[in-house]
Each structure stands twice: as C-alpha cells, then as structure tokens.
C-alpha cells in the first residue's frame, strides 16, 4: 500500500518571488513603493497576490481552501509570475513581453482552476508520495519483424 502525505498549502515568501525576478528588482520595488505603503511593500504585494488568487479558488466549490494567506504549492510559481509583473512595472527596466506573457498565462491558469478544468490539490487532501508521475509498462509477444520482411537488406 503506497504511503501518502497531506497536500501542502503555504504562504509564498520573498524567496518565491525571487524565482521569478531578480533580487535587484525586488529591492528597487521595495524602495520605490516604500513611501506609498505601510509596512514592507513586498509583503504587501504577496498578500494582495494571494488574495487575488484565492478569489479564483473560491469560485470552484470542489476546492477545500487552506488557511488564510496560503496557496497550494502548485500555484505558488504562477502566483509569483503574476506578482512579478507588478514589481517590474514600478522599476526602471519595465516589463518585457515575456513577463506580460507570464502574467497572462498565470491569469489563464487561475481561470482554469476556477472553472474546474485544471485540478489542484485541496487543503488536507491525501496525495500519493513519490515523483507525482506514473508510467505503465506495456509488452507484447507479437513478432513484428520476420526474415521475409528483411529480404533485400
């Protein structure tokens, strides 16, 4: 019997955002937004992003939501792509087409989750432990090559 583990929902952190944009862009955003926001601008951005994504998730009644401020592990990276766009639009480099595409793709994925056409892990759901991938081994005893079909080689 395969062992299982509980699906992970967690709050994204600055290190997650750093997987989508550079540390210098994060610091530039922090400096640019510091005068306009109470508290740490990156923390505020991550909170807004999580709230935005959770709005999509609440639209799918089949999803059991995790604690406030958390997202399923499978949506952390797309959420950071979504947030990265907001960071970069405030810093001198601006947004590239790749970043606009990443934000659009993330938003599309959130919509698919909401519509139920892309499944994510519900909070507390049991998942099989392992690589998350499976393969089926198939074999056949049918002989496909014969000496007759090899004539002329």
mmCIF file with all atom_site columns, C-alpha atoms in Angstrom:
data_model
loop_
_atom_site.group_PDB
_atom_site.id
_atom_site.type_symbol
_atom_site.label_atom_id
_atom_site.label_alt_id
_atom_site.label_comp_id
_atom_site.label_asym_id
_atom_site.label_entity_id
_atom_site.label_seq_id
_atom_site.pdbx_PDB_ins_code
_atom_site.Cartn_x
_atom_site.Cartn_y
_atom_site.Cartn_z
_atom_site.occupancy
_atom_site.B_iso_or_equiv
_atom_site.pdbx_formal_charge
_atom_site.auth_seq_id
_atom_site.auth_comp_id
_atom_site.auth_asym_id
_atom_site.auth_atom_id
_atom_site.pdbx_PDB_model_num
ATOM 1   C CA . UNK A 1 1   ? 0.000   0.000   0.000   1.00 0.00 ? 1   UNK A CA 1
ATOM 2   C CA . UNK A 1 2   ? 1.537   3.360   -1.040  1.00 0.00 ? 2   UNK A CA 1
ATOM 3   C CA . UNK A 1 3   ? 2.252   5.881   1.677   1.00 0.00 ? 3   UNK A CA 1
ATOM 4   C CA . UNK A 1 4   ? 0.722   9.328   1.374   1.00 0.00 ? 4   UNK A CA 1
ATOM 5   C CA . UNK A 1 5   ? 1.250   12.851  2.569   1.00 0.00 ? 5   UNK A CA 1
ATOM 6   C CA . UNK A 1 6   ? -1.067  15.786  3.065   1.00 0.00 ? 6   UNK A CA 1
ATOM 7   C CA . UNK A 1 7   ? -1.233  18.325  0.238   1.00 0.00 ? 7   UNK A CA 1
ATOM 8   C CA . UNK A 1 8   ? 0.853   21.383  1.049   1.00 0.00 ? 8   UNK A CA 1
ATOM 9   C CA . UNK A 1 9   ? -0.658  24.841  1.158   1.00 0.00 ? 9   UNK A CA 1
ATOM 10  C CA . UNK A 1 10  ? 1.664   27.605  2.301   1.00 0.00 ? 10  UNK A CA 1
ATOM 11  C CA . UNK A 1 11  ? 2.181   31.333  2.247   1.00 0.00 ? 11  UNK A CA 1
ATOM 12  C CA . UNK A 1 12  ? 4.529   32.462  -0.519  1.00 0.00 ? 12  UNK A CA 1
ATOM 13  C CA . UNK A 1 13  ? 7.694   34.197  0.615   1.00 0.00 ? 13  UNK A CA 1
ATOM 14  C CA . UNK A 1 14  ? 10.101  36.687  -0.894  1.00 0.00 ? 14  UNK A CA 1
ATOM 15  C CA . UNK A 1 15  ? 12.359  33.786  -1.937  1.00 0.00 ? 15  UNK A CA 1
ATOM 16  C CA . UNK A 1 16  ? 9.486   32.509  -4.099  1.00 0.00 ? 16  UNK A CA 1
ATOM 17  C CA . UNK A 1 17  ? 9.208   35.899  -5.781  1.00 0.00 ? 17  UNK A CA 1
ATOM 18  C CA . UNK A 1 18  ? 12.977  35.815  -6.349  1.00 0.00 ? 18  UNK A CA 1
ATOM 19  C CA . UNK A 1 19  ? 12.450  32.763  -8.545  1.00 0.00 ? 19  UNK A CA 1
ATOM 20  C CA . UNK A 1 20  ? 10.527  34.991  -10.994 1.00 0.00 ? 20  UNK A CA 1
ATOM 21  C CA . UNK A 1 21  ? 12.524  38.224  -10.802 1.00 0.00 ? 21  UNK A CA 1
ATOM 22  C CA . UNK A 1 22  ? 15.947  39.365  -9.661  1.00 0.00 ? 22  UNK A CA 1
ATOM 23  C CA . UNK A 1 23  ? 16.873  40.462  -6.163  1.00 0.00 ? 23  UNK A CA 1
ATOM 24  C CA . UNK A 1 24  ? 17.819  43.905  -7.512  1.00 0.00 ? 24  UNK A CA 1
ATOM 25  C CA . UNK A 1 25  ? 14.326  44.317  -8.994  1.00 0.00 ? 25  UNK A CA 1
ATOM 26  C CA . UNK A 1 26  ? 12.788  43.325  -5.663  1.00 0.00 ? 26  UNK A CA 1
ATOM 27  C CA . UNK A 1 27  ? 14.920  45.896  -3.831  1.00 0.00 ? 27  UNK A CA 1
ATOM 28  C CA . UNK A 1 28  ? 14.112  48.575  -6.439  1.00 0.00 ? 28  UNK A CA 1
ATOM 29  C CA . UNK A 1 29  ? 10.412  47.904  -5.953  1.00 0.00 ? 29  UNK A CA 1
ATOM 30  C CA . UNK A 1 30  ? 10.779  47.986  -2.189  1.00 0.00 ? 30  UNK A CA 1
ATOM 31  C CA . UNK A 1 31  ? 12.474  51.400  -2.436  1.00 0.00 ? 31  UNK A CA 1
ATOM 32  C CA . UNK A 1 32  ? 10.001  52.806  -4.985  1.00 0.00 ? 32  UNK A CA 1
ATOM 33  C CA . UNK A 1 33  ? 6.912   51.686  -3.069  1.00 0.00 ? 33  UNK A CA 1
ATOM 34  C CA . UNK A 1 34  ? 8.165   52.384  0.468   1.00 0.00 ? 34  UNK A CA 1
ATOM 35  C CA . UNK A 1 35  ? 6.802   55.929  0.595   1.00 0.00 ? 35  UNK A CA 1
ATOM 36  C CA . UNK A 1 36  ? 3.346   54.878  -0.562  1.00 0.00 ? 36  UNK A CA 1
ATOM 37  C CA . UNK A 1 37  ? 2.706   51.802  1.568   1.00 0.00 ? 37  UNK A CA 1
ATOM 38  C CA . UNK A 1 38  ? 2.582   50.975  5.253   1.00 0.00 ? 38  UNK A CA 1
ATOM 39  C CA . UNK A 1 39  ? 4.915   48.119  6.160   1.00 0.00 ? 39  UNK A CA 1
ATOM 40  C CA . UNK A 1 40  ? 7.070   46.168  3.764   1.00 0.00 ? 40  UNK A CA 1
ATOM 41  C CA . UNK A 1 41  ? 5.944   46.656  0.144   1.00 0.00 ? 41  UNK A CA 1
ATOM 42  C CA . UNK A 1 42  ? 6.971   43.102  -0.842  1.00 0.00 ? 42  UNK A CA 1
ATOM 43  C CA . UNK A 1 43  ? 4.979   41.566  1.995   1.00 0.00 ? 43  UNK A CA 1
ATOM 44  C CA . UNK A 1 44  ? 2.004   43.713  0.973   1.00 0.00 ? 44  UNK A CA 1
ATOM 45  C CA . UNK A 1 45  ? 2.364   42.665  -2.662  1.00 0.00 ? 45  UNK A CA 1
ATOM 46  C CA . UNK A 1 46  ? 2.485   38.982  -1.720  1.00 0.00 ? 46  UNK A CA 1
ATOM 47  C CA . UNK A 1 47  ? -0.618  39.403  0.448   1.00 0.00 ? 47  UNK A CA 1
ATOM 48  C CA . UNK A 1 48  ? -2.514  41.108  -2.408  1.00 0.00 ? 48  UNK A CA 1
ATOM 49  C CA . UNK A 1 49  ? -1.400  38.402  -4.829  1.00 0.00 ? 49  UNK A CA 1
ATOM 50  C CA . UNK A 1 50  ? -2.509  35.579  -2.531  1.00 0.00 ? 50  UNK A CA 1
ATOM 51  C CA . UNK A 1 51  ? -5.875  37.283  -2.006  1.00 0.00 ? 51  UNK A CA 1
ATOM 52  C CA . UNK A 1 52  ? -6.272  37.677  -5.770  1.00 0.00 ? 52  UNK A CA 1
ATOM 53  C CA . UNK A 1 53  ? -5.502  34.016  -6.499  1.00 0.00 ? 53  UNK A CA 1
ATOM 54  C CA . UNK A 1 54  ? -7.685  32.792  -3.626  1.00 0.00 ? 54  UNK A CA 1
ATOM 55  C CA . UNK A 1 55  ? -10.558 34.736  -5.197  1.00 0.00 ? 55  UNK A CA 1
ATOM 56  C CA . UNK A 1 56  ? -10.294 32.430  -8.214  1.00 0.00 ? 56  UNK A CA 1
ATOM 57  C CA . UNK A 1 57  ? -10.055 29.360  -5.988  1.00 0.00 ? 57  UNK A CA 1
ATOM 58  C CA . UNK A 1 58  ? -13.179 30.295  -4.033  1.00 0.00 ? 58  UNK A CA 1
ATOM 59  C CA . UNK A 1 59  ? -15.031 30.210  -7.348  1.00 0.00 ? 59  UNK A CA 1
ATOM 60  C CA . UNK A 1 60  ? -14.536 26.432  -7.519  1.00 0.00 ? 60  UNK A CA 1
ATOM 61  C CA . UNK A 1 61  ? -16.713 24.754  -4.892  1.00 0.00 ? 61  UNK A CA 1
ATOM 62  C CA . UNK A 1 62  ? -14.751 21.482  -5.206  1.00 0.00 ? 62  UNK A CA 1
ATOM 63  C CA . UNK A 1 63  ? -11.614 23.039  -3.721  1.00 0.00 ? 63  UNK A CA 1
ATOM 64  C CA . UNK A 1 64  ? -11.188 22.839  0.036   1.00 0.00 ? 64  UNK A CA 1
ATOM 65  C CA . UNK A 1 65  ? -9.382  26.055  0.920   1.00 0.00 ? 65  UNK A CA 1
ATOM 66  C CA . UNK A 1 66  ? -6.262  26.168  3.074   1.00 0.00 ? 66  UNK A CA 1
ATOM 67  C CA . UNK A 1 67  ? -5.700  28.674  5.889   1.00 0.00 ? 67  UNK A CA 1
ATOM 68  C CA . UNK A 1 68  ? -5.948  32.382  5.108   1.00 0.00 ? 68  UNK A CA 1
ATOM 69  C CA . UNK A 1 69  ? -2.830  33.655  3.380   1.00 0.00 ? 69  UNK A CA 1
ATOM 70  C CA . UNK A 1 70  ? -1.897  30.317  1.830   1.00 0.00 ? 70  UNK A CA 1
ATOM 71  C CA . UNK A 1 71  ? -1.940  28.827  -1.661  1.00 0.00 ? 71  UNK A CA 1
ATOM 72  C CA . UNK A 1 72  ? -1.472  25.271  -2.885  1.00 0.00 ? 72  UNK A CA 1
ATOM 73  C CA . UNK A 1 73  ? 2.156   24.540  -3.710  1.00 0.00 ? 73  UNK A CA 1
ATOM 74  C CA . UNK A 1 74  ? 1.235   24.018  -7.379  1.00 0.00 ? 74  UNK A CA 1
ATOM 75  C CA . UNK A 1 75  ? 0.084   27.645  -7.707  1.00 0.00 ? 75  UNK A CA 1
ATOM 76  C CA . UNK A 1 76  ? 2.995   29.371  -5.928  1.00 0.00 ? 76  UNK A CA 1
ATOM 77  C CA . UNK A 1 77  ? 5.127   29.784  -9.077  1.00 0.00 ? 77  UNK A CA 1
ATOM 78  C CA . UNK A 1 78  ? 2.284   31.085  -11.276 1.00 0.00 ? 78  UNK A CA 1
ATOM 79  C CA . UNK A 1 79  ? 1.277   33.461  -8.476  1.00 0.00 ? 79  UNK A CA 1
ATOM 80  C CA . UNK A 1 80  ? 4.847   34.783  -8.347  1.00 0.00 ? 80  UNK A CA 1
ATOM 81  C CA . UNK A 1 81  ? 4.824   35.286  -12.124 1.00 0.00 ? 81  UNK A CA 1
ATOM 82  C CA . UNK A 1 82  ? 1.631   37.266  -11.638 1.00 0.00 ? 82  UNK A CA 1
ATOM 83  C CA . UNK A 1 83  ? 3.197   39.366  -8.839  1.00 0.00 ? 83  UNK A CA 1
ATOM 84  C CA . UNK A 1 84  ? 6.460   39.896  -10.728 1.00 0.00 ? 84  UNK A CA 1
ATOM 85  C CA . UNK A 1 85  ? 4.630   41.974  -13.305 1.00 0.00 ? 85  UNK A CA 1
ATOM 86  C CA . UNK A 1 86  ? 3.537   44.415  -10.588 1.00 0.00 ? 86  UNK A CA 1
ATOM 87  C CA . UNK A 1 87  ? 7.078   44.654  -9.255  1.00 0.00 ? 87  UNK A CA 1
ATOM 88  C CA . UNK A 1 88  ? 8.683   45.297  -12.592 1.00 0.00 ? 88  UNK A CA 1
ATOM 89  C CA . UNK A 1 89  ? 6.181   47.910  -13.759 1.00 0.00 ? 89  UNK A CA 1
ATOM 90  C CA . UNK A 1 90  ? 7.393   50.086  -10.856 1.00 0.00 ? 90  UNK A CA 1
ATOM 91  C CA . UNK A 1 91  ? 11.127  49.813  -11.594 1.00 0.00 ? 91  UNK A CA 1
ATOM 92  C CA . UNK A 1 92  ? 13.087  51.448  -14.430 1.00 0.00 ? 92  UNK A CA 1
ATOM 93  C CA . UNK A 1 93  ? 13.537  48.271  -16.500 1.00 0.00 ? 93  UNK A CA 1
ATOM 94  C CA . UNK A 1 94  ? 9.834   47.899  -17.172 1.00 0.00 ? 94  UNK A CA 1
ATOM 95  C CA . UNK A 1 95  ? 8.034   44.784  -18.326 1.00 0.00 ? 95  UNK A CA 1
ATOM 96  C CA . UNK A 1 96  ? 9.171   42.685  -21.235 1.00 0.00 ? 96  UNK A CA 1
ATOM 97  C CA . UNK A 1 97  ? 6.847   40.720  -23.479 1.00 0.00 ? 97  UNK A CA 1
ATOM 98  C CA . UNK A 1 98  ? 7.948   37.552  -21.653 1.00 0.00 ? 98  UNK A CA 1
ATOM 99  C CA . UNK A 1 99  ? 6.730   38.978  -18.348 1.00 0.00 ? 99  UNK A CA 1
ATOM 100 C CA . UNK A 1 100 ? 3.450   40.132  -19.855 1.00 0.00 ? 100 UNK A CA 1
ATOM 101 C CA . UNK A 1 101 ? 3.010   36.625  -21.305 1.00 0.00 ? 101 UNK A CA 1
ATOM 102 C CA . UNK A 1 102 ? 3.824   35.023  -17.936 1.00 0.00 ? 102 UNK A CA 1
ATOM 103 C CA . UNK A 1 103 ? 1.214   37.160  -16.195 1.00 0.00 ? 103 UNK A CA 1
ATOM 104 C CA . UNK A 1 104 ? -1.363  36.355  -18.875 1.00 0.00 ? 104 UNK A CA 1
ATOM 105 C CA . UNK A 1 105 ? -0.558  32.642  -18.606 1.00 0.00 ? 105 UNK A CA 1
ATOM 106 C CA . UNK A 1 106 ? -0.856  32.758  -14.807 1.00 0.00 ? 106 UNK A CA 1
ATOM 107 C CA . UNK A 1 107 ? -4.209  34.521  -15.015 1.00 0.00 ? 107 UNK A CA 1
ATOM 108 C CA . UNK A 1 108 ? -5.402  31.961  -17.557 1.00 0.00 ? 108 UNK A CA 1
ATOM 109 C CA . UNK A 1 109 ? -4.326  29.114  -15.262 1.00 0.00 ? 109 UNK A CA 1
ATOM 110 C CA . UNK A 1 110 ? -6.189  30.666  -12.313 1.00 0.00 ? 110 UNK A CA 1
ATOM 111 C CA . UNK A 1 111 ? -9.293  30.879  -14.504 1.00 0.00 ? 111 UNK A CA 1
ATOM 112 C CA . UNK A 1 112 ? -8.936  27.215  -15.475 1.00 0.00 ? 112 UNK A CA 1
ATOM 113 C CA . UNK A 1 113 ? -8.680  26.241  -11.810 1.00 0.00 ? 113 UNK A CA 1
ATOM 114 C CA . UNK A 1 114 ? -11.807 28.261  -11.068 1.00 0.00 ? 114 UNK A CA 1
ATOM 115 C CA . UNK A 1 115 ? -13.665 26.616  -13.959 1.00 0.00 ? 115 UNK A CA 1
ATOM 116 C CA . UNK A 1 116 ? -12.579 23.160  -12.806 1.00 0.00 ? 116 UNK A CA 1
ATOM 117 C CA . UNK A 1 117 ? -10.633 22.326  -15.960 1.00 0.00 ? 117 UNK A CA 1
ATOM 118 C CA . UNK A 1 118 ? -7.287  22.307  -14.121 1.00 0.00 ? 118 UNK A CA 1
ATOM 119 C CA . UNK A 1 119 ? -7.167  20.362  -10.867 1.00 0.00 ? 119 UNK A CA 1
ATOM 120 C CA . UNK A 1 120 ? -5.134  21.474  -7.895  1.00 0.00 ? 120 UNK A CA 1
ATOM 121 C CA . UNK A 1 121 ? -4.639  19.912  -4.504  1.00 0.00 ? 121 UNK A CA 1
ATOM 122 C CA . UNK A 1 122 ? -7.341  20.723  -1.970  1.00 0.00 ? 122 UNK A CA 1
ATOM 123 C CA . UNK A 1 123 ? -6.208  21.564  1.539   1.00 0.00 ? 123 UNK A CA 1
ATOM 124 C CA . UNK A 1 124 ? -5.773  18.440  3.627   1.00 0.00 ? 124 UNK A CA 1
ATOM 125 C CA . UNK A 1 125 ? -6.158  16.079  0.656   1.00 0.00 ? 125 UNK A CA 1
ATOM 126 C CA . UNK A 1 126 ? -4.072  12.944  0.697   1.00 0.00 ? 126 UNK A CA 1
ATOM 127 C CA . UNK A 1 127 ? -1.597  12.564  -2.138  1.00 0.00 ? 127 UNK A CA 1
ATOM 128 C CA . UNK A 1 128 ? 0.496   9.547   -3.045  1.00 0.00 ? 128 UNK A CA 1
ATOM 129 C CA . UNK A 1 129 ? 4.115   10.037  -2.118  1.00 0.00 ? 129 UNK A CA 1
ATOM 130 C CA . UNK A 1 130 ? 6.645   9.844   -4.910  1.00 0.00 ? 130 UNK A CA 1
ATOM 131 C CA . UNK A 1 131 ? 7.548   11.706  -8.037  1.00 0.00 ? 131 UNK A CA 1
ATOM 132 C CA . UNK A 1 132 ? 3.974   12.565  -8.944  1.00 0.00 ? 132 UNK A CA 1
ATOM 133 C CA . UNK A 1 133 ? 4.418   10.807  -12.259 1.00 0.00 ? 133 UNK A CA 1
ATOM 134 C CA . UNK A 1 134 ? 3.392   7.349   -13.260 1.00 0.00 ? 134 UNK A CA 1
ATOM 135 C CA . UNK A 1 135 ? 4.191   5.116   -16.163 1.00 0.00 ? 135 UNK A CA 1
ATOM 136 C CA . UNK A 1 136 ? 2.633   1.956   -17.438 1.00 0.00 ? 136 UNK A CA 1
ATOM 137 C CA . UNK A 1 137 ? 4.879   -0.742  -18.776 1.00 0.00 ? 137 UNK A CA 1
ATOM 138 C CA . UNK A 1 138 ? 3.468   -2.423  -21.833 1.00 0.00 ? 138 UNK A CA 1
ATOM 139 C CA . UNK A 1 139 ? 4.814   -5.505  -23.545 1.00 0.00 ? 139 UNK A CA 1
ATOM 140 C CA . UNK A 1 140 ? 3.746   -7.576  -26.457 1.00 0.00 ? 140 UNK A CA 1
ATOM 141 C CA . UNK A 1 141 ? 4.571   -11.040 -27.688 1.00 0.00 ? 141 UNK A CA 1
ATOM 142 C CA . UNK A 1 142 ? 3.564   -10.201 -31.254 1.00 0.00 ? 142 UNK A CA 1
ATOM 143 C CA . UNK A 1 143 ? 6.530   -10.593 -33.593 1.00 0.00 ? 143 UNK A CA 1
ATOM 144 C CA . UNK A 1 144 ? 6.768   -7.600  -35.846 1.00 0.00 ? 144 UNK A CA 1
ATOM 145 C CA . UNK A 1 145 ? 9.898   -8.374  -37.862 1.00 0.00 ? 145 UNK A CA 1
ATOM 146 C CA . UNK A 1 146 ? 10.341  -11.637 -39.768 1.00 0.00 ? 146 UNK A CA 1
ATOM 147 C CA . UNK A 1 147 ? 13.055  -12.970 -42.034 1.00 0.00 ? 147 UNK A CA 1
ATOM 148 C CA . UNK A 1 148 ? 10.725  -12.493 -45.024 1.00 0.00 ? 148 UNK A CA 1
ATOM 149 C CA . UNK A 1 149 ? 10.235  -8.808  -44.248 1.00 0.00 ? 149 UNK A CA 1
ATOM 150 C CA . UNK A 1 150 ? 14.019  -8.410  -44.028 1.00 0.00 ? 150 UNK A CA 1
ATOM 151 C CA . UNK A 1 151 ? 14.709  -9.587  -47.645 1.00 0.00 ? 151 UNK A CA 1
ATOM 152 C CA . UNK A 1 152 ? 16.893  -7.203  -49.585 1.00 0.00 ? 152 UNK A CA 1
ATOM 153 C CA . UNK A 1 153 ? 18.665  -5.650  -46.606 1.00 0.00 ? 153 UNK A CA 1
#
